[in-house]
Coordinates of C-alpha atoms in Angstrom, one line a residue:
X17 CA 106.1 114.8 121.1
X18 CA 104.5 112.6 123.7
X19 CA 106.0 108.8 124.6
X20 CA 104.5 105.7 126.4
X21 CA 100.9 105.2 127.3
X22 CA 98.5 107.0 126.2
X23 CA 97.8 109.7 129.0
X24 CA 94.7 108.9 131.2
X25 CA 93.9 112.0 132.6
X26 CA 92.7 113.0 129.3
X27 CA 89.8 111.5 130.4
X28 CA 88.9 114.0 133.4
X29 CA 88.9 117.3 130.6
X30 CA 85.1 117.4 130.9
X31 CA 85.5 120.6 129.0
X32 CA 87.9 119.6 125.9
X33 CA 86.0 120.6 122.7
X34 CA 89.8 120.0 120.7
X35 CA 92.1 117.0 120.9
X36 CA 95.4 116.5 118.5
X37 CA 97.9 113.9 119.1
X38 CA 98.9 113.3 115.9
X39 CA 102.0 112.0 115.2
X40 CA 103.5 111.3 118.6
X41 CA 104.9 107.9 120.1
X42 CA 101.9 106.6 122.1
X43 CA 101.9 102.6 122.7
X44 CA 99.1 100.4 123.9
X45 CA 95.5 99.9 123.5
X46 CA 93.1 102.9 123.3
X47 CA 89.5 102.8 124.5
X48 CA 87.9 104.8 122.2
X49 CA 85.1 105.2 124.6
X50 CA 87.0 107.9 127.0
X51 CA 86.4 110.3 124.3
X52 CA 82.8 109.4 123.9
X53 CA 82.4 110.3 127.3
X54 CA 83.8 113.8 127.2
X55 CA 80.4 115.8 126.1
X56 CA 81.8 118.5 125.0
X57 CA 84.5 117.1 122.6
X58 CA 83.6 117.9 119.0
X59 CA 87.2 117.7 117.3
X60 CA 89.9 114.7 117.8
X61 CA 92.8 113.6 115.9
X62 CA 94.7 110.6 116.7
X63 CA 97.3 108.7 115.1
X64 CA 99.2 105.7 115.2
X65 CA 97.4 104.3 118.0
X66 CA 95.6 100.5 118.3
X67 CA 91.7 101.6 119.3
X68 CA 89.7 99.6 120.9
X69 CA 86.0 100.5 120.1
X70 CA 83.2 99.7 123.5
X71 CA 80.1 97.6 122.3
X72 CA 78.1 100.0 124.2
X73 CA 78.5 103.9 124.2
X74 CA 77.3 107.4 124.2
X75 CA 75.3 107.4 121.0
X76 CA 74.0 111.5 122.0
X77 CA 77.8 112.3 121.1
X78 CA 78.6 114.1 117.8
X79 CA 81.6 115.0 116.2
X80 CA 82.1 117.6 114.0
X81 CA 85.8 116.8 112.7
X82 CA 87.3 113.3 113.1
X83 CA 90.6 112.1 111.9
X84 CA 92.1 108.3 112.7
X85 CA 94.8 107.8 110.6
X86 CA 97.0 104.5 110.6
X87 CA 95.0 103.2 113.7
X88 CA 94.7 99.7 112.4
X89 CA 91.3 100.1 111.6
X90 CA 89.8 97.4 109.5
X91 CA 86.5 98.0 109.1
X92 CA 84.0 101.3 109.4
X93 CA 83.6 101.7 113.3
X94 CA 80.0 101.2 114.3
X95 CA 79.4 104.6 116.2
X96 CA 79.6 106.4 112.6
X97 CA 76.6 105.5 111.6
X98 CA 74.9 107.6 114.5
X99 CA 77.6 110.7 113.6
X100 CA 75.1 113.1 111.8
X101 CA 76.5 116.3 112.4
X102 CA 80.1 115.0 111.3
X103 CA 81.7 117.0 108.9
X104 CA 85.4 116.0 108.4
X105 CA 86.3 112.1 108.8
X106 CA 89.5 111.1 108.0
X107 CA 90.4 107.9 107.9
X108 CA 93.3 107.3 106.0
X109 CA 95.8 104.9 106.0
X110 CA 94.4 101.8 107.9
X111 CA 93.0 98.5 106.6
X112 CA 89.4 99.0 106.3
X113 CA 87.8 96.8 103.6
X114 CA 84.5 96.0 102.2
X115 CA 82.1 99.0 100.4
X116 CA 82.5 102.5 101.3
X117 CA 79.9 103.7 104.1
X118 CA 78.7 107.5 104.1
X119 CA 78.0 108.4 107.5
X120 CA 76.8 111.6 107.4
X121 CA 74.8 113.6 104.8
X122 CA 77.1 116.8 106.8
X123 CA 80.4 116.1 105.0
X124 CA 82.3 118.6 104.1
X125 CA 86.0 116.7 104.3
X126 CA 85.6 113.0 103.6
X127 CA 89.2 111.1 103.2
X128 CA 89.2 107.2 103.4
X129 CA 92.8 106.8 101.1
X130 CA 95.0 103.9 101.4
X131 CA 92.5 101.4 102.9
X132 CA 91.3 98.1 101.2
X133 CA 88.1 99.5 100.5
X134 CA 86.6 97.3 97.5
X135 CA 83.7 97.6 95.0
X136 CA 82.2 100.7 93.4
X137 CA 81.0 103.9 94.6
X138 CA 77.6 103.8 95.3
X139 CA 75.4 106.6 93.9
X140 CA 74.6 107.8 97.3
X141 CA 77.4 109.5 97.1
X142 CA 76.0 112.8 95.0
X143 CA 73.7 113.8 97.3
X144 CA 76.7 114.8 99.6
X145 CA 76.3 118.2 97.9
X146 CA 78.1 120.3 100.4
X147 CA 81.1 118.0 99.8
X148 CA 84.2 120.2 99.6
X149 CA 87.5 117.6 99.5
X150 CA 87.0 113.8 98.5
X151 CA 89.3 111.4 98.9
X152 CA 89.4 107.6 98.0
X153 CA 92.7 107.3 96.6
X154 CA 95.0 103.8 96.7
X155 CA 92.6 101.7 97.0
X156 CA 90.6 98.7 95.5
X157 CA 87.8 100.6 94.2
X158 CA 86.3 99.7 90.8
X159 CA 83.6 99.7 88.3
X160 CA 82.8 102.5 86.6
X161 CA 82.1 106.4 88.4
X162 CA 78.3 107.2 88.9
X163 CA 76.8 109.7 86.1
X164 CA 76.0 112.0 88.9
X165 CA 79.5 112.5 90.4
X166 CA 80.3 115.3 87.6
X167 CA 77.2 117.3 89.8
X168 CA 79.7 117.0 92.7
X169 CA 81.5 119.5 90.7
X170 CA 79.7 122.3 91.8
X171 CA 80.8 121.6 95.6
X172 CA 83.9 119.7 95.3
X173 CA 87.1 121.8 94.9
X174 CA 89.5 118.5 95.1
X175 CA 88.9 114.8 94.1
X176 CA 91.3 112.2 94.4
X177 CA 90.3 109.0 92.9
X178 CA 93.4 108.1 92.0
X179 CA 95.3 104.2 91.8
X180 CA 91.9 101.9 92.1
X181 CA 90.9 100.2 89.2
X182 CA 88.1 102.7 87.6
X183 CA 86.7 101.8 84.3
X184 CA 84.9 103.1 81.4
X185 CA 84.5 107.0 80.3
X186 CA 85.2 109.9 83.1
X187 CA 81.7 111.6 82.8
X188 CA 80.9 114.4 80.8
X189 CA 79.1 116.9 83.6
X190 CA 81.5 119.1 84.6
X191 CA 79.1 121.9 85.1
X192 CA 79.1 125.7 84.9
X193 CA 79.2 126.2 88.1
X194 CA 82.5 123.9 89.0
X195 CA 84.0 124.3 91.7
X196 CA 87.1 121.9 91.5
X197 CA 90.5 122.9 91.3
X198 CA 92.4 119.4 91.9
X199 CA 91.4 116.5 89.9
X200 CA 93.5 113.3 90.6
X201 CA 92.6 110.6 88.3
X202 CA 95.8 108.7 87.7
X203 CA 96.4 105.4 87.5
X204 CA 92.8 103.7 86.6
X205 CA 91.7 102.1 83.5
X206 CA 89.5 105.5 82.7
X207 CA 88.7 105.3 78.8
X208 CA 87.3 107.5 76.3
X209 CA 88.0 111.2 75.9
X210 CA 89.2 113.8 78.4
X211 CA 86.2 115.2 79.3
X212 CA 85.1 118.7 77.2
X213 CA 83.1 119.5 80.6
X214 CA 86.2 120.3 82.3
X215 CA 86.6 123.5 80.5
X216 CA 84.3 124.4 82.4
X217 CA 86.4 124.2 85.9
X218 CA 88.4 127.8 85.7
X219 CA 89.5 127.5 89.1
X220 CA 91.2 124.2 88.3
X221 CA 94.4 123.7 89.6
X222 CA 95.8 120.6 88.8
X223 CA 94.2 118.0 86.0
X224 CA 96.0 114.5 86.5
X225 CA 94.6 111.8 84.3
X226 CA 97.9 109.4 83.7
X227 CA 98.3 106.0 83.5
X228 CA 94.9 105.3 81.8
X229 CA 93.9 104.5 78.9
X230 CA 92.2 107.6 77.4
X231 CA 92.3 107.5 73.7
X232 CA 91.9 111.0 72.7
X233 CA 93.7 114.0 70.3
X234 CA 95.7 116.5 72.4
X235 CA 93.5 118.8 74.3
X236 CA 94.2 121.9 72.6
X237 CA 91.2 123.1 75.2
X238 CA 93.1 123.0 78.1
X239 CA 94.9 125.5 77.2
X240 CA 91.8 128.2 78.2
X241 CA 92.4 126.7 81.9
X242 CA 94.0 130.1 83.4
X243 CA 94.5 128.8 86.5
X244 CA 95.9 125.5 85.5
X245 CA 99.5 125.0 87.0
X246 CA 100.1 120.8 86.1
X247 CA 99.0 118.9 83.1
X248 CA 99.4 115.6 84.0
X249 CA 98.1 113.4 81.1
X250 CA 101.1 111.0 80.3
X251 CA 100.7 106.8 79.6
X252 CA 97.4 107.2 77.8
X253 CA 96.9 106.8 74.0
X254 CA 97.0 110.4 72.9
X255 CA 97.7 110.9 69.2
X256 CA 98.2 113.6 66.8
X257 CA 100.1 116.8 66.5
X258 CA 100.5 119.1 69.1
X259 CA 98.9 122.5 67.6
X260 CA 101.8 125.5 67.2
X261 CA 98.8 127.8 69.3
X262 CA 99.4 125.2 72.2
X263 CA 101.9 127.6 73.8
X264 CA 99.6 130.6 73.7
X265 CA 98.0 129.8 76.6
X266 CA 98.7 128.1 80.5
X267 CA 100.0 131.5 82.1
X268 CA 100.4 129.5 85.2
X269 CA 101.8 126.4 83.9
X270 CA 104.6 125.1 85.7
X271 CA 104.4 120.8 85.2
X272 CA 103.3 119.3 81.8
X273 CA 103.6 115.5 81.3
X274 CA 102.7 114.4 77.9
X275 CA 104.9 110.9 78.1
X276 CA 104.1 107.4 77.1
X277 CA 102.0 108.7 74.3
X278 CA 101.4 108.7 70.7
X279 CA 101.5 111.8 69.7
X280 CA 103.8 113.4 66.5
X281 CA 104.6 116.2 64.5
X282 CA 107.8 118.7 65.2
X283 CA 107.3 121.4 68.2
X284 CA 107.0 124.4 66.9
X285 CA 109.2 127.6 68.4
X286 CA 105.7 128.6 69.1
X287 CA 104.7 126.2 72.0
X288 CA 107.5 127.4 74.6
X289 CA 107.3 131.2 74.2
X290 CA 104.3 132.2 76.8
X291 CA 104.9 129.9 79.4
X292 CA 105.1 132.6 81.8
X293 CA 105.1 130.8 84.9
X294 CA 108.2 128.7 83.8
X295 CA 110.2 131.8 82.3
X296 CA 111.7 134.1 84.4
X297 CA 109.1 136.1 85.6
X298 CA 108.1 132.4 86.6
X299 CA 111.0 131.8 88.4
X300 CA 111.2 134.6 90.6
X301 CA 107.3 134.3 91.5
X302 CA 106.7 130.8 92.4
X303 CA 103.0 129.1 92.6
X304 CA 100.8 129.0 95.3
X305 CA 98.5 126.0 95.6
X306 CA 96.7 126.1 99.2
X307 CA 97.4 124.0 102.6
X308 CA 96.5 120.9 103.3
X309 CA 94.7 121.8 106.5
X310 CA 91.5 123.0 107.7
X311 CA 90.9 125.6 110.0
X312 CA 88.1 126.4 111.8
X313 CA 86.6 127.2 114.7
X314 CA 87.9 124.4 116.9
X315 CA 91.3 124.2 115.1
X316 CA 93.5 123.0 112.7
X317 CA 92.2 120.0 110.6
X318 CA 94.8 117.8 108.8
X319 CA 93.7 116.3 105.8
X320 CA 95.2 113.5 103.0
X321 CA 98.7 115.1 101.7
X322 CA 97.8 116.0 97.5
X323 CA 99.6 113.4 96.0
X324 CA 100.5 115.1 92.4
X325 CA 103.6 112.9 91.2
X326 CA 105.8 113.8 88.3
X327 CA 108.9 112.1 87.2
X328 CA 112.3 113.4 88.5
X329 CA 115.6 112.4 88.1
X330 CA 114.6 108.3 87.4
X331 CA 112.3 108.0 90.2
X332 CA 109.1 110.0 91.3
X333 CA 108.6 112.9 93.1
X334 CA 105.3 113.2 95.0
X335 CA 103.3 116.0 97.7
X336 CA 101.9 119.1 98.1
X337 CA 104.4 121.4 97.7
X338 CA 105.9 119.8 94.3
X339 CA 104.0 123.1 92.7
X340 CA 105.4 125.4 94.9
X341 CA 109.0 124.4 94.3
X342 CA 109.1 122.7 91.2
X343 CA 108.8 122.8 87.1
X344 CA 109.3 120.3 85.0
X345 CA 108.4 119.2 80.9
X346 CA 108.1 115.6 80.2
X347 CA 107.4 114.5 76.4
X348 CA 109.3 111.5 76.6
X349 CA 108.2 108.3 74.8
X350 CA 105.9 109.8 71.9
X351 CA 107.0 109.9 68.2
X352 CA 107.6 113.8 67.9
X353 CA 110.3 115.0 65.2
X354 CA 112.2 117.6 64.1
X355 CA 114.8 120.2 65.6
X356 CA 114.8 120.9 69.4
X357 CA 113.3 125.0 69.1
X358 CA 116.0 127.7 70.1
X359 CA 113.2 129.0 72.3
X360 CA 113.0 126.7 74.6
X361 CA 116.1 128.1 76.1
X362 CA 113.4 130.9 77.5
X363 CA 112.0 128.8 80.4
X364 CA 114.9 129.8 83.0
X365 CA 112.8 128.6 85.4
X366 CA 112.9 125.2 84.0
X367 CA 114.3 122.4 86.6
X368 CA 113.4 119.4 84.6
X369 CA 113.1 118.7 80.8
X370 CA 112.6 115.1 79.3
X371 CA 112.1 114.9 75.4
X372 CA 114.1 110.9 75.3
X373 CA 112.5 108.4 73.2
X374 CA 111.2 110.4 70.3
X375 CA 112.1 111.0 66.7
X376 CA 113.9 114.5 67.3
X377 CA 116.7 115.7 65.0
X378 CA 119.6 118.1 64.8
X379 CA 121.7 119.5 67.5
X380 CA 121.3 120.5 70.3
X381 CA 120.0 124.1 71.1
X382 CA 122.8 126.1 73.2
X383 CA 120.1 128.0 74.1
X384 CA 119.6 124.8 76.8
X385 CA 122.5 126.9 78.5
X386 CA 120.4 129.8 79.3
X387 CA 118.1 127.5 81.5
X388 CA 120.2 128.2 84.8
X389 CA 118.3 126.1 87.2
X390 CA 118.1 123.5 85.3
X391 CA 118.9 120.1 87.2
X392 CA 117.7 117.3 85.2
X393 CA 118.1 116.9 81.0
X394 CA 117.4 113.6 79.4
X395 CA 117.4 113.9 75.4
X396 CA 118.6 110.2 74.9
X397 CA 117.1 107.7 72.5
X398 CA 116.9 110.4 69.3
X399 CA 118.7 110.9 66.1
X400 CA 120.7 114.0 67.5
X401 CA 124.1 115.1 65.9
X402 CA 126.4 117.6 66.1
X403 CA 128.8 118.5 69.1
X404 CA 127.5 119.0 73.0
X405 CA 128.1 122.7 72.8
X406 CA 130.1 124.5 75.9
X407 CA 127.6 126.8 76.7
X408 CA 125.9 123.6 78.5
X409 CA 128.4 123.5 81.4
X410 CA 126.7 126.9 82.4
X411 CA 124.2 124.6 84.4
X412 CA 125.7 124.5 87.4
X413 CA 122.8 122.5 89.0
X414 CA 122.7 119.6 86.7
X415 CA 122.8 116.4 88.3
X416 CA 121.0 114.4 85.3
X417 CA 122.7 114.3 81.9
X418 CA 121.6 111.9 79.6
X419 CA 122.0 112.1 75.6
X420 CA 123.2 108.5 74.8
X421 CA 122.1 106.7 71.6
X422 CA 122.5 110.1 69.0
X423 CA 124.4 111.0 66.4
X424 CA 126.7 113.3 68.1
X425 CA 129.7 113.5 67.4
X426 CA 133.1 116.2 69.2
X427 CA 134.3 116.0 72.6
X428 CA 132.6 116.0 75.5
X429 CA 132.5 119.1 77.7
X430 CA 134.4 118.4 80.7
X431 CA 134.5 121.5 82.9
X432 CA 131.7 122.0 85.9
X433 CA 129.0 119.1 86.3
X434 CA 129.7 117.3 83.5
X435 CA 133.1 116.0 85.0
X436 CA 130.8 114.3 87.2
X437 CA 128.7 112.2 84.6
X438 CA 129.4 108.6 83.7
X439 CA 129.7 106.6 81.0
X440 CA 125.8 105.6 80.6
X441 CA 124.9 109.5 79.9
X442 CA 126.8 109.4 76.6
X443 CA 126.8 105.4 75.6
X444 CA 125.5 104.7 71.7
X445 CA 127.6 108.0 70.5
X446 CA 130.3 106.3 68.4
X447 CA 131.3 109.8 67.3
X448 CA 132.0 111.2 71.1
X449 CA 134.9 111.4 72.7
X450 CA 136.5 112.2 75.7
X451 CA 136.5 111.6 79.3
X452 CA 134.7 109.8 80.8
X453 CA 134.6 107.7 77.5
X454 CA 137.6 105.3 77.0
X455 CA 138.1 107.4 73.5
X456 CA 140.4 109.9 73.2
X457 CA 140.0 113.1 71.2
X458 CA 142.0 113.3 68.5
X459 CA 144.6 111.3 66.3
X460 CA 146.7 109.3 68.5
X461 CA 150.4 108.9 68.3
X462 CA 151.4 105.9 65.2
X463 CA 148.0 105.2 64.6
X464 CA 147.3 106.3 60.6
X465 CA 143.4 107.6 59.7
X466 CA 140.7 104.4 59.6
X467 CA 140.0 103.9 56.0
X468 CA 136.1 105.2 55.5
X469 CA 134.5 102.1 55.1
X470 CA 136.3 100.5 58.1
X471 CA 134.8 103.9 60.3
X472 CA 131.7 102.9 58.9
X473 CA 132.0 99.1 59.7
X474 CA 133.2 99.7 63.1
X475 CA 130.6 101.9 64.0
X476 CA 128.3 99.3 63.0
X477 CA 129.6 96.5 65.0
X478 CA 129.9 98.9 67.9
X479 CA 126.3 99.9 67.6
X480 CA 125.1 96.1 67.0
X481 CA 127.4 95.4 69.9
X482 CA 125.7 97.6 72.4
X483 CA 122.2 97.2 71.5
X484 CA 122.3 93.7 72.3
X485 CA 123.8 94.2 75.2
X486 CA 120.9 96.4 76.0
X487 CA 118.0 93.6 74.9
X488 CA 119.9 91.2 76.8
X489 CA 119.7 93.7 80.3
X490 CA 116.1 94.0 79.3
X491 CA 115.4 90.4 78.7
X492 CA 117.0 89.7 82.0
X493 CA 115.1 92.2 84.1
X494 CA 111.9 90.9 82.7
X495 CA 112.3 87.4 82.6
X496 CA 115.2 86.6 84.2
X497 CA 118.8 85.5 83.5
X498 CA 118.2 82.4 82.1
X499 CA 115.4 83.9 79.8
X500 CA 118.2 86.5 78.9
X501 CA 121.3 84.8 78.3
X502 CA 119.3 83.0 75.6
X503 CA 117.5 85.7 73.9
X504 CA 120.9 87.1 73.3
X505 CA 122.6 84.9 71.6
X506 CA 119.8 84.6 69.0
X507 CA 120.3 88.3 68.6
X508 CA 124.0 87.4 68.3
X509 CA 123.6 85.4 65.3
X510 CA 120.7 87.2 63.6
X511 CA 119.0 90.6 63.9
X512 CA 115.8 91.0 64.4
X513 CA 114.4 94.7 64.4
X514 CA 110.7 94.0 64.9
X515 CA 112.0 92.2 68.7
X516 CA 114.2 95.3 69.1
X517 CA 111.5 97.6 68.6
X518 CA 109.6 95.2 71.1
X519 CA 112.1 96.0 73.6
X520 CA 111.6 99.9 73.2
X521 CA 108.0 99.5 73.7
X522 CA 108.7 97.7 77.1
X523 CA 111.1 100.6 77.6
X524 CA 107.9 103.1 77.2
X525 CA 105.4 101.0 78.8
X526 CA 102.0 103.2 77.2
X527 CA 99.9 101.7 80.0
X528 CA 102.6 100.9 83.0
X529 CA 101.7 101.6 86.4
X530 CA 105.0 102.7 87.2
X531 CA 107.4 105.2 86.1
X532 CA 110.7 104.1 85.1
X533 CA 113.2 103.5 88.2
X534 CA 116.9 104.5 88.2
X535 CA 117.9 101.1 87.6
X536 CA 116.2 100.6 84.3
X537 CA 116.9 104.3 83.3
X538 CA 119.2 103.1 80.4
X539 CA 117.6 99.8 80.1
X540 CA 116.2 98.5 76.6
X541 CA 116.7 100.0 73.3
X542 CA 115.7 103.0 71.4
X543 CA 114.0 103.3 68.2
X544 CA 116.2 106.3 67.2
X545 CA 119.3 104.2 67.0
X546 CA 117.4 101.8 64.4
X547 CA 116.2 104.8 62.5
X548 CA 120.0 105.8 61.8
X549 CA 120.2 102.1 60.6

């Protein structure tokens, strides 16, 4: 790694066709026109550096590959426009606003990504049709995309549009000839359908549409995607019942996130018996999902990191490699029913599984035990009963443990990770007991049995007791103490389920930008605990 000023003598390299100093420690002004100068330079990456662009320069020059990431950049520098041999530009991470400029009609790699860029994308665009990678992720971006962009297709193998503020219906022109294998739509105001077209697009990789507002049934269509290792379709306004056949397909499938929906119906056994890629077989061959560089004849070309993101653990987790390393199901937040299927215990590949804020009923499957790498399981907010079963401190790895507001009832397994787990993983369970709850198992010394009806009233008060606290948390993290400390004492003195169920709406925010955060993991109220009312 280099330090100080940048190095002068770089300068004298008359025969340099390669330059790479990204990422070092470089400080002070660089004149952009020493590279100008050096004739036979057709590849530079820089980073990190302040440029300072000459008014006059060598217009002959041409670049082939140029990357200047977080060089404070804030607008398109004026020798591009004479750049018509360029073929990879990168220019990600500084603070260039206005429209977006195409500079060459040569582009193969064109990555503008976390600038202020504003307005929409202007039609010009398609005829870029030996476009390969496209990136114009994070940042003001809007209107709606331009009927010719599904062509693109037939070039494009990744486009990452993703948080702008894209409107109206994601085009229907995915042709036969599609090319694209990462499709990064997330966190837009895209409407409509999911695009049949897309069936088209066997290579495809990676289909991330969240945070939208695509009204739409399930998908069932996806499934003939045999490549496809992440469906990423959550906070939309899916409905309907998720077909039994849905689990007959996605041999590669290793992330599915269905959350912040509305879709119904019990899973069937059915759904979680091919997942191949999450089963064993799965988990002793991971993915592959392809670098993020470029190489070619004059070297290695960084491009924008893929930025998939899944929810893990309370937070996000985000990069290239999350399909390499990781699986994970996420159908939290949608109104599905019935028993948790035995087969599920199958995917033993399986690091993350959130089914919280849904309708689901009867115990839960020991089968869960089976799922050795498991490190994250959040079942809360259902109508559960029945004991936590010992076969569940088999998952050594589990560092997320979350069934509060059930029905379950027993002690609390206390061997392995689970001596680890605090109170809030097992809160709204008047029935547990056990460390690290403050009931004891069992019939403690002078105390005679509760009368049934006293049970019954106790468990009532406790419930009541708790969900208000959890409305006034919420009340207070939306609109502050004051706000809070209010609200709650009307609760207090009168219940009002049509303001609870407000709260659990806030809790699964259909349309949120934002996943939910560690803090407001057990914050609000869930529906399942009203439906045991």
């Amino acid at each position: 790694m280099l330090h100080g000023s940048f190095p002068s003598w770089i300068s004298r390299l008359g025969n340099l066709k390669a330059l790479d100093l990204v990422e070092n420690m470089l400080s002070g002004p660089v004149d952009f026109g020493m590279f100008m100068n050096l004739n036979q330079l057709q590849l530079l990456e820089l980073s990190d550096v302040d440029l300072i662009f000459p008014v006059k320069y060598n217009t002959s020059h041409q670049f082939h590959a140029l990357s200047l990431m977080r060089c404070n950049l804030t607008q398109f520098p004026n020798f591009l426009q004479n750049q018509i041999e360029l073929e990879m530009l990168s220019l990600e991470d500084n603070r260039i606003q206005g429209s977006i400029h195409i500079p060459s009609p040569s582009l193969l790699v064109y990555d503008v990504s976390g600038n202020e860029l504003s307005g929409e994308i202007p039609p010009l665009i398609c005829n870029l049709t030996s476009l390969d990678r496209l990136f114009l992720g994070y940042n003001k971006l809007s209107g709606a995309l331009p009927p010719c962009f599904g062509n693109l297709s037939n070039s494009l193998s990744i486009l990452q549009l993703q948080g702008n503020n894209f409107w109206g219906a994601i085009p229907e022109t995915f042709t036969t000839k599609c090319q694209l294998k990462w499709i990064i739509l997330s966190n837009n105001q895209f409407q409509g359908k999911v695009p049949r077209s897309l069936s088209n697009c066997s290579s495809l990789e990676v289909l991330e549409l969240g945070n939208n507002q695509i009204t739409d049934a399930f998908p069932i269509w996806t499934q003939g995607l045999p490549n496809l290792h992440a469906l990423l379709l959550g906070s939309n306004k899916l409905h309907g019942v998720i077909p039994h056949t849905f689990g007959l397909g996605f041999p590669k499938l290793r992330i599915i996130d269905l959350s912040n929906n509305q879709l119904e119906g019990n899973l069937s056994s059915d759904i979680f018996l091919d997942w191949y890629a999450m089963g064993a077989k799965g988990n002793a061959q991971r993915g592959y999902v392809e670098s993020t560089t470029i190489i070619s004849e004059l070297g290695v070309f960084d491009v924008s990191t893929y930025h998939i993101t899944i929810g893990y653990k309370g937070a996000e987790l985000s990069g290239a490699n999350v399909l390499n390393i990781f699986t994970s199901i996420d159908l939290s937040c949608n109104n599905f029913g019935g028993e948790i299927p035995d087969s599920i215990g199958n995917l033993v590949g399986l690091q993350s599984l959130n089914l919280s804020h849904n309708k689901l009923n009867g115990g839960i499957p020991s089968s869960l035990g089976s799922i050795s790498n498991l490190e994250s399981l959040d079942l809360a907010c259902n109508m559960l009963s029945g004991d936590i079963f010992q076969e569940l401190i088999a998952l050594t790895f589990l560092e997320i443990f979350n069934v509060s507001y059930n029905k379950l009832t027993g002690a609390i397994p206390q061997d392995n990770q689970f001596s680890t787990f605090e109170n809030n993983s097992y809160e709204g369970n008047i029935g547990l007991c056990g460390s690290p709850l403050s009931k004891k198992c069992g019939k403690e010394k002078g105390q005679s049995p509760p009368q049934l009806q006293t049970h019954l009233e106790d468990e009532e008060g406790e419930e009541s007791s708790t969900l208000v606290e959890c409305i006034i948390i919420s009340m207070g993290f939306i609109s502050g103490l004051v706000v809070g400390v209010i609200l709650g004492q009307i609760i207090t003195t009168e219940k009002h389920e049509w303001f609870i169920e407000i709260v659990r709406r806030m809790k699964c925010n259909k349309r949120g930008k934002k996943r939910r955060t560690p803090e407001a993991k057990f914050e609000g109220i869930c529906h399942s605990v009203l439906g045991s009312k």
